[in-house]
Amino acid sequence: MTITTKPVEYKDGKTTCIGYLAWDESFGDPKPCVLINHAWGGRDGFAEDKAIQMAALGYVGFALDNYGDGALPESVDDKMALMGPLKEDRTKLLKRLKAGYKAAAALDMVDETHMAAMGFCFGGLCTLDMARAGIDLKAAVSFHGLLDAPDGHKPKKIKSKVLIAHGWDDPMVPPAQVVAVGEELAKSKCDWQLHAYGQTSHAFMVPEANNKSLGLQFNADSERRAWTATLELLNEVFGMHGVNV
């Protein structure tokens, strides 16, 4: 196994985005690609590590830069200043997401017919918006994601298989929003599943999360269960890739 990583620049209009690519050079043929949508802290080490994990599984990992310019805000105020406008302008956000998707699909080592996406917190919302928009993803996974649909959104057929991994005690996503996204996905007639973990708050996938005042808390059991479900889904949608049947 020879995992290689490198930054990849792509454009959304005049904005330069800097993605993070990870792949195993020992594989000669194009492989399925998993896009990583970062949380409110930007395309950080956590997102990059997930891309590397995808490469170690034999896929291509590509962490998107949804803020642009490789921005890595540190304070809560700075994070909100970058995330807030994109969350409010979902048309602008979708345009940024499509730019990242197209950049990944054009890479030589990627089989553009076999792509998936996962995201964390704000990145979960990004991933669900990609699925909602009908982007051609085999799977879309949201971890402790924001679940509200864009204003005026009318559920339509979703191509992706959707997995939502949610902490039931997440203060950012109350139970009413969980029910609402379930109803939305049911109307979309897609293959979907929603795992709600008890005694689990926001950011439960992030080992460093430990800020109870913001409701951010790592949970090892929920992290393990959510990751297991994700790997099972990826194996389901990619398991026969390259096999003539």
PDB file of C-alpha atoms in Angstrom:
ATOM      1  CA  MET A   1       0.000   0.000   0.000  1.00  0.00           C
ATOM      2  CA  THR A   2       1.402   3.362  -1.072  1.00  0.00           C
ATOM      3  CA  ILE A   3      -0.930   6.140   0.025  1.00  0.00           C
ATOM      4  CA  THR A   4      -0.144   9.497  -1.534  1.00  0.00           C
ATOM      5  CA  THR A   5      -1.692  12.822  -0.594  1.00  0.00           C
ATOM      6  CA  LYS A   6      -1.597  16.222  -2.198  1.00  0.00           C
ATOM      7  CA  PRO A   7      -3.556  19.495  -2.351  1.00  0.00           C
ATOM      8  CA  VAL A   8      -5.737  19.996  -5.409  1.00  0.00           C
ATOM      9  CA  GLU A   9      -6.905  23.458  -6.434  1.00  0.00           C
ATOM     10  CA  TYR A  10     -10.265  23.963  -8.101  1.00  0.00           C
ATOM     11  CA  LYS A  11     -12.448  26.948  -8.848  1.00  0.00           C
ATOM     12  CA  ASP A  12     -15.939  28.039  -7.904  1.00  0.00           C
ATOM     13  CA  GLY A  13     -16.296  31.179  -9.966  1.00  0.00           C
ATOM     14  CA  LYS A  14     -13.545  33.505  -8.748  1.00  0.00           C
ATOM     15  CA  THR A  15     -13.020  31.567  -5.512  1.00  0.00           C
ATOM     16  CA  THR A  16     -10.056  29.225  -5.360  1.00  0.00           C
ATOM     17  CA  CYS A  17     -10.730  26.120  -3.306  1.00  0.00           C
ATOM     18  CA  ILE A  18      -7.998  23.789  -2.080  1.00  0.00           C
ATOM     19  CA  GLY A  19      -9.099  20.188  -1.777  1.00  0.00           C
ATOM     20  CA  TYR A  20      -7.073  17.377  -0.228  1.00  0.00           C
ATOM     21  CA  LEU A  21      -6.584  14.210  -2.261  1.00  0.00           C
ATOM     22  CA  ALA A  22      -5.564  10.796  -0.904  1.00  0.00           C
ATOM     23  CA  TRP A  23      -5.169   7.637  -2.967  1.00  0.00           C
ATOM     24  CA  ASP A  24      -3.225   4.384  -3.084  1.00  0.00           C
ATOM     25  CA  GLU A  25      -0.781   4.495  -5.983  1.00  0.00           C
ATOM     26  CA  SER A  26      -0.537   0.700  -6.054  1.00  0.00           C
ATOM     27  CA  PHE A  27      -3.962   0.647  -7.713  1.00  0.00           C
ATOM     28  CA  GLY A  28      -3.647   1.346 -11.415  1.00  0.00           C
ATOM     29  CA  ASP A  29      -7.290   1.597 -12.419  1.00  0.00           C
ATOM     30  CA  PRO A  30      -9.685   4.407 -11.432  1.00  0.00           C
ATOM     31  CA  LYS A  31     -11.360   3.733  -8.097  1.00  0.00           C
ATOM     32  CA  PRO A  32     -14.541   4.826  -6.324  1.00  0.00           C
ATOM     33  CA  CYS A  33     -14.219   8.210  -4.641  1.00  0.00           C
ATOM     34  CA  VAL A  34     -15.537   9.364  -1.284  1.00  0.00           C
ATOM     35  CA  LEU A  35     -15.887  13.127  -0.851  1.00  0.00           C
ATOM     36  CA  ILE A  36     -15.393  14.509   2.656  1.00  0.00           C
ATOM     37  CA  ASN A  37     -17.421  17.596   3.620  1.00  0.00           C
ATOM     38  CA  HIS A  38     -15.758  19.347   6.533  1.00  0.00           C
ATOM     39  CA  ALA A  39     -17.326  20.686   9.722  1.00  0.00           C
ATOM     40  CA  TRP A  40     -17.458  24.363  10.676  1.00  0.00           C
ATOM     41  CA  GLY A  41     -13.699  24.441  11.298  1.00  0.00           C
ATOM     42  CA  GLY A  42     -12.870  24.127   7.603  1.00  0.00           C
ATOM     43  CA  ARG A  43     -10.914  21.489   5.683  1.00  0.00           C
ATOM     44  CA  ASP A  44      -8.799  20.589   8.671  1.00  0.00           C
ATOM     45  CA  GLY A  45      -6.722  17.635   9.815  1.00  0.00           C
ATOM     46  CA  PHE A  46      -9.818  15.677  10.809  1.00  0.00           C
ATOM     47  CA  ALA A  47     -11.260  15.918   7.289  1.00  0.00           C
ATOM     48  CA  GLU A  48      -7.882  15.068   5.773  1.00  0.00           C
ATOM     49  CA  ASP A  49      -7.569  12.008   8.014  1.00  0.00           C
ATOM     50  CA  LYS A  50     -10.937  10.763   6.770  1.00  0.00           C
ATOM     51  CA  ALA A  51      -9.725  11.116   3.182  1.00  0.00           C
ATOM     52  CA  ILE A  52      -6.652   9.053   4.079  1.00  0.00           C
ATOM     53  CA  GLN A  53      -8.853   6.431   5.729  1.00  0.00           C
ATOM     54  CA  MET A  54     -10.833   6.140   2.511  1.00  0.00           C
ATOM     55  CA  ALA A  55      -7.610   5.641   0.557  1.00  0.00           C
ATOM     56  CA  ALA A  56      -6.545   2.910   2.980  1.00  0.00           C
ATOM     57  CA  LEU A  57      -9.800   1.109   2.191  1.00  0.00           C
ATOM     58  CA  GLY A  58      -8.981   1.111  -1.518  1.00  0.00           C
ATOM     59  CA  TYR A  59     -11.083   4.127  -2.452  1.00  0.00           C
ATOM     60  CA  VAL A  60      -9.988   7.642  -3.354  1.00  0.00           C
ATOM     61  CA  GLY A  61     -10.543  10.203  -0.605  1.00  0.00           C
ATOM     62  CA  PHE A  62     -11.101  13.848  -1.496  1.00  0.00           C
ATOM     63  CA  ALA A  63     -11.695  16.414   1.251  1.00  0.00           C
ATOM     64  CA  LEU A  64     -13.541  19.410  -0.166  1.00  0.00           C
ATOM     65  CA  ASP A  65     -12.748  23.009   0.718  1.00  0.00           C
ATOM     66  CA  ASN A  66     -16.219  24.472   1.033  1.00  0.00           C
ATOM     67  CA  TYR A  67     -15.047  27.778   2.525  1.00  0.00           C
ATOM     68  CA  GLY A  68     -12.471  28.459  -0.160  1.00  0.00           C
ATOM     69  CA  ASP A  69      -8.837  29.545   0.079  1.00  0.00           C
ATOM     70  CA  GLY A  70      -8.127  26.704   2.513  1.00  0.00           C
ATOM     71  CA  ALA A  71      -9.619  28.787   5.337  1.00  0.00           C
ATOM     72  CA  LEU A  72      -9.261  27.307   8.834  1.00  0.00           C
ATOM     73  CA  PRO A  73     -11.165  29.528  11.275  1.00  0.00           C
ATOM     74  CA  GLU A  74     -10.246  29.024  14.927  1.00  0.00           C
ATOM     75  CA  SER A  75     -12.675  30.939  17.139  1.00  0.00           C
ATOM     76  CA  VAL A  76     -16.389  30.235  17.353  1.00  0.00           C
ATOM     77  CA  ASP A  77     -17.115  33.685  15.913  1.00  0.00           C
ATOM     78  CA  ASP A  78     -14.790  33.109  12.958  1.00  0.00           C
ATOM     79  CA  LYS A  79     -16.299  29.708  12.269  1.00  0.00           C
ATOM     80  CA  MET A  80     -19.810  31.135  12.311  1.00  0.00           C
ATOM     81  CA  ALA A  81     -18.701  34.014  10.057  1.00  0.00           C
ATOM     82  CA  LEU A  82     -17.708  31.519   7.362  1.00  0.00           C
ATOM     83  CA  MET A  83     -20.387  28.889   7.856  1.00  0.00           C
ATOM     84  CA  GLY A  84     -23.351  31.214   8.432  1.00  0.00           C
ATOM     85  CA  PRO A  85     -23.543  32.845   4.984  1.00  0.00           C
ATOM     86  CA  LEU A  86     -23.286  29.486   3.210  1.00  0.00           C
ATOM     87  CA  LYS A  87     -25.927  27.940   5.422  1.00  0.00           C
ATOM     88  CA  GLU A  88     -28.226  30.862   4.752  1.00  0.00           C
ATOM     89  CA  ASP A  89     -27.583  30.916   0.984  1.00  0.00           C
ATOM     90  CA  ARG A  90     -28.041  27.286   0.058  1.00  0.00           C
ATOM     91  CA  THR A  91     -27.941  28.065  -3.670  1.00  0.00           C
ATOM     92  CA  LYS A  92     -24.432  29.472  -3.250  1.00  0.00           C
ATOM     93  CA  LEU A  93     -23.491  26.504  -1.093  1.00  0.00           C
ATOM     94  CA  LEU A  94     -24.745  24.008  -3.668  1.00  0.00           C
ATOM     95  CA  LYS A  95     -22.741  25.756  -6.395  1.00  0.00           C
ATOM     96  CA  ARG A  96     -19.611  25.401  -4.239  1.00  0.00           C
ATOM     97  CA  LEU A  97     -20.378  21.725  -3.595  1.00  0.00           C
ATOM     98  CA  LYS A  98     -20.909  21.007  -7.283  1.00  0.00           C
ATOM     99  CA  ALA A  99     -17.548  22.600  -8.070  1.00  0.00           C
ATOM    100  CA  GLY A 100     -15.845  20.216  -5.649  1.00  0.00           C
ATOM    101  CA  TYR A 101     -17.738  17.237  -6.989  1.00  0.00           C
ATOM    102  CA  LYS A 102     -16.766  18.052 -10.577  1.00  0.00           C
ATOM    103  CA  ALA A 103     -13.124  18.591  -9.598  1.00  0.00           C
ATOM    104  CA  ALA A 104     -12.973  15.174  -7.948  1.00  0.00           C
ATOM    105  CA  ALA A 105     -14.818  13.442 -10.793  1.00  0.00           C
ATOM    106  CA  ALA A 106     -12.249  14.796 -13.283  1.00  0.00           C
ATOM    107  CA  LEU A 107      -9.249  13.261 -11.492  1.00  0.00           C
ATOM    108  CA  ASP A 108      -7.499  10.452 -13.353  1.00  0.00           C
ATOM    109  CA  MET A 109      -7.592   8.071 -10.385  1.00  0.00           C
ATOM    110  CA  VAL A 110     -11.349   8.513  -9.831  1.00  0.00           C
ATOM    111  CA  ASP A 111     -14.150   6.504 -11.402  1.00  0.00           C
ATOM    112  CA  GLU A 112     -16.698   9.290 -11.737  1.00  0.00           C
ATOM    113  CA  THR A 113     -19.537   6.745 -11.987  1.00  0.00           C
ATOM    114  CA  HIS A 114     -18.842   5.530  -8.439  1.00  0.00           C
ATOM    115  CA  MET A 115     -18.800   8.434  -6.018  1.00  0.00           C
ATOM    116  CA  ALA A 116     -20.083   8.952  -2.485  1.00  0.00           C
ATOM    117  CA  ALA A 117     -19.949  11.717   0.105  1.00  0.00           C
ATOM    118  CA  MET A 118     -19.792  11.985   3.874  1.00  0.00           C
ATOM    119  CA  GLY A 119     -19.857  15.024   6.100  1.00  0.00           C
ATOM    120  CA  PHE A 120     -19.653  16.139   9.697  1.00  0.00           C
ATOM    121  CA  CYS A 121     -21.815  18.850  11.355  1.00  0.00           C
ATOM    122  CA  PHE A 122     -22.020  21.580   8.672  1.00  0.00           C
ATOM    123  CA  GLY A 123     -20.541  18.968   6.348  1.00  0.00           C
ATOM    124  CA  GLY A 124     -23.489  16.696   7.079  1.00  0.00           C
ATOM    125  CA  LEU A 125     -25.794  19.422   5.827  1.00  0.00           C
ATOM    126  CA  CYS A 126     -23.570  19.800   2.754  1.00  0.00           C
ATOM    127  CA  THR A 127     -23.775  16.081   2.049  1.00  0.00           C
ATOM    128  CA  LEU A 128     -27.549  15.991   2.418  1.00  0.00           C
ATOM    129  CA  ASP A 129     -27.886  19.023   0.135  1.00  0.00           C
ATOM    130  CA  MET A 130     -25.845  17.209  -2.509  1.00  0.00           C
ATOM    131  CA  ALA A 131     -28.249  14.283  -2.292  1.00  0.00           C
ATOM    132  CA  ARG A 132     -31.273  16.579  -2.286  1.00  0.00           C
ATOM    133  CA  ALA A 133     -30.014  18.247  -5.461  1.00  0.00           C
ATOM    134  CA  GLY A 134     -29.829  14.935  -7.297  1.00  0.00           C
ATOM    135  CA  ILE A 135     -26.031  14.856  -7.561  1.00  0.00           C
ATOM    136  CA  ASP A 136     -25.009  11.403  -8.726  1.00  0.00           C
ATOM    137  CA  LEU A 137     -23.756   9.839  -5.483  1.00  0.00           C
ATOM    138  CA  LYS A 138     -23.971   6.161  -4.648  1.00  0.00           C
ATOM    139  CA  ALA A 139     -24.148   6.995  -0.934  1.00  0.00           C
ATOM    140  CA  ALA A 140     -24.515  10.113   1.208  1.00  0.00           C
ATOM    141  CA  VAL A 141     -23.602   9.937   4.908  1.00  0.00           C
ATOM    142  CA  SER A 142     -24.243  12.635   7.505  1.00  0.00           C
ATOM    143  CA  PHE A 143     -22.552  12.474  10.920  1.00  0.00           C
ATOM    144  CA  HIS A 144     -24.070  14.723  13.605  1.00  0.00           C
ATOM    145  CA  GLY A 145     -25.150  16.905  10.701  1.00  0.00           C
ATOM    146  CA  LEU A 146     -27.481  19.863  10.503  1.00  0.00           C
ATOM    147  CA  LEU A 147     -30.622  18.388   8.989  1.00  0.00           C
ATOM    148  CA  ASP A 148     -32.840  21.291   7.936  1.00  0.00           C
ATOM    149  CA  ALA A 149     -33.700  21.436   4.254  1.00  0.00           C
ATOM    150  CA  PRO A 150     -33.265  24.630   2.203  1.00  0.00           C
ATOM    151  CA  ASP A 151     -36.189  27.062   2.363  1.00  0.00           C
ATOM    152  CA  GLY A 152     -38.876  26.119  -0.113  1.00  0.00           C
ATOM    153  CA  HIS A 153     -37.345  22.723  -0.782  1.00  0.00           C
ATOM    154  CA  LYS A 154     -39.808  20.215  -2.194  1.00  0.00           C
ATOM    155  CA  PRO A 155     -38.727  16.582  -1.751  1.00  0.00           C
ATOM    156  CA  LYS A 156     -37.961  14.844  -5.024  1.00  0.00           C
ATOM    157  CA  LYS A 157     -36.459  11.526  -5.985  1.00  0.00           C
ATOM    158  CA  ILE A 158     -32.992  11.139  -4.452  1.00  0.00           C
ATOM    159  CA  LYS A 159     -30.477   8.912  -6.274  1.00  0.00           C
ATOM    160  CA  SER A 160     -28.217   8.310  -3.280  1.00  0.00           C
ATOM    161  CA  LYS A 161     -28.531   5.782  -0.516  1.00  0.00           C
ATOM    162  CA  VAL A 162     -28.680   8.002   2.569  1.00  0.00           C
ATOM    163  CA  LEU A 163     -27.370   7.293   6.070  1.00  0.00           C
ATOM    164  CA  ILE A 164     -27.852   9.782   8.894  1.00  0.00           C
ATOM    165  CA  ALA A 165     -25.922   9.153  12.134  1.00  0.00           C
ATOM    166  CA  HIS A 166     -27.375  11.412  14.832  1.00  0.00           C
ATOM    167  CA  GLY A 167     -26.867  11.993  18.540  1.00  0.00           C
ATOM    168  CA  TRP A 168     -30.287  12.084  20.179  1.00  0.00           C
ATOM    169  CA  ASP A 169     -29.102  14.684  22.712  1.00  0.00           C
ATOM    170  CA  ASP A 170     -27.622  16.986  20.050  1.00  0.00           C
ATOM    171  CA  PRO A 171     -28.676  20.513  21.102  1.00  0.00           C
ATOM    172  CA  MET A 172     -28.240  21.807  17.550  1.00  0.00           C
ATOM    173  CA  VAL A 173     -30.722  19.354  16.042  1.00  0.00           C
ATOM    174  CA  PRO A 174     -33.794  18.800  18.231  1.00  0.00           C
ATOM    175  CA  PRO A 175     -35.998  15.709  17.796  1.00  0.00           C
ATOM    176  CA  ALA A 176     -38.538  17.655  15.717  1.00  0.00           C
ATOM    177  CA  GLN A 177     -35.885  18.185  12.999  1.00  0.00           C
ATOM    178  CA  VAL A 178     -35.038  14.498  13.075  1.00  0.00           C
ATOM    179  CA  VAL A 179     -38.678  13.619  12.457  1.00  0.00           C
ATOM    180  CA  ALA A 180     -38.864  16.257   9.713  1.00  0.00           C
ATOM    181  CA  VAL A 181     -35.869  14.893   7.804  1.00  0.00           C
ATOM    182  CA  GLY A 182     -37.300  11.390   8.096  1.00  0.00           C
ATOM    183  CA  GLU A 183     -40.555  12.569   6.580  1.00  0.00           C
ATOM    184  CA  GLU A 184     -38.612  14.396   3.852  1.00  0.00           C
ATOM    185  CA  LEU A 185     -36.578  11.329   2.941  1.00  0.00           C
ATOM    186  CA  ALA A 186     -39.664   9.132   2.932  1.00  0.00           C
ATOM    187  CA  LYS A 187     -41.255  11.480   0.388  1.00  0.00           C
ATOM    188  CA  SER A 188     -38.084  11.384  -1.702  1.00  0.00           C
ATOM    189  CA  LYS A 189     -38.538   7.611  -2.104  1.00  0.00           C
ATOM    190  CA  CYS A 190     -34.824   6.928  -1.669  1.00  0.00           C
ATOM    191  CA  ASP A 191     -33.062   4.141   0.197  1.00  0.00           C
ATOM    192  CA  TRP A 192     -32.476   5.769   3.570  1.00  0.00           C
ATOM    193  CA  GLN A 193     -31.634   4.927   7.172  1.00  0.00           C
ATOM    194  CA  LEU A 194     -31.408   7.041  10.285  1.00  0.00           C
ATOM    195  CA  HIS A 195     -29.458   5.948  13.364  1.00  0.00           C
ATOM    196  CA  ALA A 196     -30.155   7.953  16.531  1.00  0.00           C
ATOM    197  CA  TYR A 197     -27.736   7.212  19.359  1.00  0.00           C
ATOM    198  CA  GLY A 198     -28.828   7.679  22.962  1.00  0.00           C
ATOM    199  CA  GLN A 199     -26.731   9.582  25.508  1.00  0.00           C
ATOM    200  CA  THR A 200     -24.958  11.163  22.545  1.00  0.00           C
ATOM    201  CA  SER A 201     -24.474  14.838  21.764  1.00  0.00           C
ATOM    202  CA  HIS A 202     -23.027  16.858  18.897  1.00  0.00           C
ATOM    203  CA  ALA A 203     -19.562  16.117  17.423  1.00  0.00           C
ATOM    204  CA  PHE A 204     -19.619  12.570  18.795  1.00  0.00           C
ATOM    205  CA  MET A 205     -17.309  11.425  15.961  1.00  0.00           C
ATOM    206  CA  VAL A 206     -14.498  13.810  16.959  1.00  0.00           C
ATOM    207  CA  PRO A 207     -12.121  12.469  19.641  1.00  0.00           C
ATOM    208  CA  GLU A 208     -11.048  15.980  20.674  1.00  0.00           C
ATOM    209  CA  ALA A 209     -14.621  17.226  21.169  1.00  0.00           C
ATOM    210  CA  ASN A 210     -15.106  18.165  24.814  1.00  0.00           C
ATOM    211  CA  ASN A 211     -17.074  21.379  25.214  1.00  0.00           C
ATOM    212  CA  LYS A 212     -20.237  20.707  27.141  1.00  0.00           C
ATOM    213  CA  SER A 213     -21.290  24.365  27.067  1.00  0.00           C
ATOM    214  CA  LEU A 214     -21.621  24.068  23.266  1.00  0.00           C
ATOM    215  CA  GLY A 215     -22.960  20.526  23.409  1.00  0.00           C
ATOM    216  CA  LEU A 216     -19.824  19.084  21.785  1.00  0.00           C
ATOM    217  CA  GLN A 217     -18.828  15.697  23.196  1.00  0.00           C
ATOM    218  CA  PHE A 218     -17.014  12.676  21.785  1.00  0.00           C
ATOM    219  CA  ASN A 219     -18.728   9.329  22.337  1.00  0.00           C
ATOM    220  CA  ALA A 220     -16.561   6.301  21.557  1.00  0.00           C
ATOM    221  CA  ASP A 221     -19.446   3.816  21.368  1.00  0.00           C
ATOM    222  CA  SER A 222     -21.524   5.950  19.027  1.00  0.00           C
ATOM    223  CA  GLU A 223     -18.470   6.788  16.921  1.00  0.00           C
ATOM    224  CA  ARG A 224     -17.685   3.102  16.491  1.00  0.00           C
ATOM    225  CA  ARG A 225     -21.262   2.162  15.654  1.00  0.00           C
ATOM    226  CA  ALA A 226     -21.702   5.009  13.162  1.00  0.00           C
ATOM    227  CA  TRP A 227     -18.403   4.224  11.418  1.00  0.00           C
ATOM    228  CA  THR A 228     -19.273   0.527  11.199  1.00  0.00           C
ATOM    229  CA  ALA A 229     -22.606   1.382   9.567  1.00  0.00           C
ATOM    230  CA  THR A 230     -20.817   3.688   7.135  1.00  0.00           C
ATOM    231  CA  LEU A 231     -18.261   1.097   6.074  1.00  0.00           C
ATOM    232  CA  GLU A 232     -21.044  -1.426   5.550  1.00  0.00           C
ATOM    233  CA  LEU A 233     -22.882   1.032   3.282  1.00  0.00           C
ATOM    234  CA  LEU A 234     -19.748   1.868   1.289  1.00  0.00           C
ATOM    235  CA  ASN A 235     -19.028  -1.813   0.837  1.00  0.00           C
ATOM    236  CA  GLU A 236     -22.611  -2.299  -0.317  1.00  0.00           C
ATOM    237  CA  VAL A 237     -22.442   0.404  -2.982  1.00  0.00           C
ATOM    238  CA  PHE A 238     -18.810  -0.108  -4.038  1.00  0.00           C
ATOM    239  CA  GLY A 239     -18.208  -3.773  -3.227  1.00  0.00           C
ATOM    240  CA  MET A 240     -18.697  -5.030  -6.783  1.00  0.00           C
ATOM    241  CA  HIS A 241     -16.765  -2.197  -8.429  1.00  0.00           C
ATOM    242  CA  GLY A 242     -14.618  -3.528 -11.240  1.00  0.00           C
ATOM    243  CA  VAL A 243     -16.150  -6.998 -11.110  1.00  0.00           C
ATOM    244  CA  ASN A 244     -17.798  -8.254 -14.272  1.00  0.00           C
ATOM    245  CA  VAL A 245     -21.112  -9.883 -13.387  1.00  0.00           C
TER     246      VAL A 245
END
